[in-house]
C-alpha cells in the first residue's frame, strides 16, 4: 500500500470502529481478545525464555494483554511501544515505530510484533519486524500477529 502513512495515527487505531472489531473496542481488547488468551495460555507456560533481555510488545494498545506479560515477567522488564498510550501505562514508550533505528536497539528475549497490520501497513509491520529480529538475543522468541 503506497499511502499507508495515512494510517500512522492514534485516531485510526484507537477510534476507528469501521476498520476494527467493534466488540474488541468495547472490551478494550480485554480477556476475550486472542492476544490475551495467547499470553495467558501459551507465553506464560514457556519455561526457557531467556532471563536476560526485555519482553517487548510492538503495538501495546490499551495494555490489557500487555499487563499479563508485565505481571508475569515483572514490569521493569517489559516495554510496550505504541503511538498512543490511553491508559498512561508506565512501561509504554510513545514511538513512531516506522522510525525505529539502531539508537533504539536493546536486547530482546521475547517480542510480539502486533504493530499495525500487513493488509494496511505492511511497510511499518516489516520495519518493526526487522528491527525486533535484529535485537532478539540467542534463544529468544519472536511472535507475530498473523501470516498475511
CSV table of C-alpha atoms in Angstrom, one decimal:
chain,number,residue,atom,x,y,z
A,1,UNK,CA,0.0,0.0,0.0
A,2,UNK,CA,1.7,3.2,-1.2
A,3,UNK,CA,-0.1,5.6,1.2
A,4,UNK,CA,0.0,3.6,4.3
A,5,UNK,CA,1.3,6.6,6.3
A,6,UNK,CA,-2.3,7.8,6.5
A,7,UNK,CA,-2.8,5.0,9.0
A,8,UNK,CA,0.1,6.1,11.2
A,9,UNK,CA,-2.1,7.9,13.7
A,10,UNK,CA,-3.7,7.2,17.0
A,11,UNK,CA,-7.1,8.2,15.9
A,12,UNK,CA,-7.2,5.5,13.2
A,13,UNK,CA,-6.0,2.7,15.5
A,14,UNK,CA,-7.9,3.7,18.7
A,15,UNK,CA,-11.1,5.3,17.4
A,16,UNK,CA,-11.9,3.8,14.0
A,17,UNK,CA,-14.6,1.2,14.5
A,18,UNK,CA,-15.1,0.7,10.8
A,19,UNK,CA,-11.7,-1.0,10.5
A,20,UNK,CA,-11.6,-2.9,13.8
A,21,UNK,CA,-13.7,-5.4,15.6
A,22,UNK,CA,-16.3,-3.3,17.5
A,23,UNK,CA,-16.5,-5.8,20.4
A,24,UNK,CA,-12.8,-5.6,20.8
A,25,UNK,CA,-13.0,-1.8,21.0
A,26,UNK,CA,-15.9,-2.0,23.6
A,27,UNK,CA,-13.9,-4.5,25.7
A,28,UNK,CA,-10.7,-2.6,25.4
A,29,UNK,CA,-9.0,-5.7,23.9
A,30,UNK,CA,-9.8,-7.5,27.2
A,31,UNK,CA,-9.7,-11.1,28.4
A,32,UNK,CA,-11.7,-12.3,25.3
A,33,UNK,CA,-9.1,-10.9,22.9
A,34,UNK,CA,-7.0,-13.6,21.2
A,35,UNK,CA,-3.7,-11.9,22.3
A,36,UNK,CA,-4.7,-12.0,26.0
A,37,UNK,CA,-5.5,-15.7,25.6
A,38,UNK,CA,-2.3,-16.3,23.8
A,39,UNK,CA,-0.2,-14.7,26.5
A,40,UNK,CA,-2.2,-16.4,29.3
A,41,UNK,CA,-2.3,-19.9,27.8
A,42,UNK,CA,1.0,-20.1,25.9
A,43,UNK,CA,3.6,-17.4,26.6
A,44,UNK,CA,3.3,-17.8,30.4
A,45,UNK,CA,3.9,-21.5,30.1
A,46,UNK,CA,7.1,-21.3,28.1
A,47,UNK,CA,9.9,-22.2,30.5
A,48,UNK,CA,13.0,-21.3,28.5
A,49,UNK,CA,12.6,-17.7,27.7
A,50,UNK,CA,16.0,-16.2,28.4
A,51,UNK,CA,16.4,-14.5,31.8
A,52,UNK,CA,18.3,-11.6,30.1
A,53,UNK,CA,16.7,-9.2,27.7
A,54,UNK,CA,13.5,-7.3,27.6
A,55,UNK,CA,9.9,-8.5,26.9
A,56,UNK,CA,8.7,-6.2,24.1
A,57,UNK,CA,5.3,-5.7,22.6
A,58,UNK,CA,5.2,-3.6,19.5
A,59,UNK,CA,1.6,-2.3,19.4
A,60,UNK,CA,0.6,-2.5,23.1
A,61,UNK,CA,-2.8,-0.8,22.5
A,62,UNK,CA,-4.8,-0.4,25.8
A,63,UNK,CA,-2.3,-2.7,27.7
A,64,UNK,CA,-4.8,-5.2,28.9
A,65,UNK,CA,-2.9,-8.1,27.3
A,66,UNK,CA,0.5,-6.3,27.9
A,67,UNK,CA,-0.2,-6.3,31.6
A,68,UNK,CA,-0.3,-10.1,31.5
A,69,UNK,CA,3.3,-10.0,30.5
A,70,UNK,CA,4.2,-7.3,33.0
A,71,UNK,CA,2.7,-9.2,35.8
A,72,UNK,CA,4.4,-12.5,34.8
A,73,UNK,CA,7.9,-11.2,33.9
A,74,UNK,CA,8.0,-8.0,36.0
A,75,UNK,CA,7.1,-4.5,35.0
A,76,UNK,CA,10.7,-3.4,34.8
A,77,UNK,CA,11.5,-6.0,32.2
A,78,UNK,CA,8.6,-5.2,29.9
A,79,UNK,CA,8.4,-2.4,27.3
A,80,UNK,CA,5.4,-1.6,25.1
A,81,UNK,CA,5.7,0.5,22.0
A,82,UNK,CA,2.8,2.4,20.5
A,83,UNK,CA,1.8,5.8,19.0
A,84,UNK,CA,-0.7,6.4,21.8
A,85,UNK,CA,-1.0,5.4,25.5
A,86,UNK,CA,-4.6,5.9,26.5
A,87,UNK,CA,-4.1,4.1,29.9
A,88,UNK,CA,-0.9,6.0,30.7
A,89,UNK,CA,0.8,2.7,31.3
A,90,UNK,CA,4.3,3.5,32.8
A,91,UNK,CA,6.0,0.9,30.6
A,92,UNK,CA,4.8,2.1,27.3
A,93,UNK,CA,7.0,4.2,25.1
A,94,UNK,CA,5.3,6.6,22.7
A,95,UNK,CA,7.2,5.8,19.4
A,96,UNK,CA,6.6,6.1,15.7
A,97,UNK,CA,7.8,2.5,15.0
A,98,UNK,CA,8.4,3.4,11.4
A,99,UNK,CA,11.4,5.3,12.7
A,100,UNK,CA,12.9,2.6,14.9
A,101,UNK,CA,16.7,2.5,14.3
A,102,UNK,CA,20.0,1.4,15.9
A,103,UNK,CA,19.6,4.2,18.5
A,104,UNK,CA,16.6,2.3,19.8
A,105,UNK,CA,18.3,-1.1,20.0
A,106,UNK,CA,18.1,-3.2,23.2
A,107,UNK,CA,18.4,-6.9,23.9
A,108,UNK,CA,15.1,-8.6,23.5
A,109,UNK,CA,14.2,-12.0,25.0
A,110,UNK,CA,10.6,-12.1,23.8
A,111,UNK,CA,8.9,-9.8,21.3
A,112,UNK,CA,5.4,-9.7,19.9
A,113,UNK,CA,5.0,-7.7,16.7
A,114,UNK,CA,1.4,-6.6,16.9
A,115,UNK,CA,2.3,-3.3,15.2
A,116,UNK,CA,-0.3,-2.2,12.5
A,117,UNK,CA,-1.3,-5.0,10.1
A,118,UNK,CA,0.0,-6.4,6.9
A,119,UNK,CA,-3.1,-5.5,4.9
A,120,UNK,CA,-3.0,-1.8,5.9
A,121,UNK,CA,0.6,-1.1,7.0
A,122,UNK,CA,3.0,-3.7,5.5
A,123,UNK,CA,6.0,-1.3,5.4
A,124,UNK,CA,5.5,-0.4,9.1
A,125,UNK,CA,4.9,-4.0,10.1
A,126,UNK,CA,8.0,-5.2,8.3
A,127,UNK,CA,10.2,-2.4,9.5
A,128,UNK,CA,9.2,-3.2,13.1
A,129,UNK,CA,9.8,-6.9,12.5
A,130,UNK,CA,13.3,-6.3,11.1
A,131,UNK,CA,14.2,-4.0,14.0
A,132,UNK,CA,12.9,-6.6,16.5
A,133,UNK,CA,14.7,-9.5,14.8
A,134,UNK,CA,18.0,-7.7,14.8
A,135,UNK,CA,17.6,-7.2,18.6
A,136,UNK,CA,16.5,-10.7,19.5
A,137,UNK,CA,19.0,-12.4,21.7
A,138,UNK,CA,20.1,-16.0,21.3
A,139,UNK,CA,17.3,-18.3,22.4
A,140,UNK,CA,14.8,-15.5,22.3
A,141,UNK,CA,11.2,-15.8,21.0
A,142,UNK,CA,9.6,-13.9,18.2
A,143,UNK,CA,5.8,-13.8,17.9
A,144,UNK,CA,3.9,-12.1,15.1
A,145,UNK,CA,0.3,-11.4,14.7
A,146,UNK,CA,-0.7,-13.3,11.6
A,147,UNK,CA,0.6,-14.8,8.4
A,148,UNK,CA,-0.8,-12.3,6.0
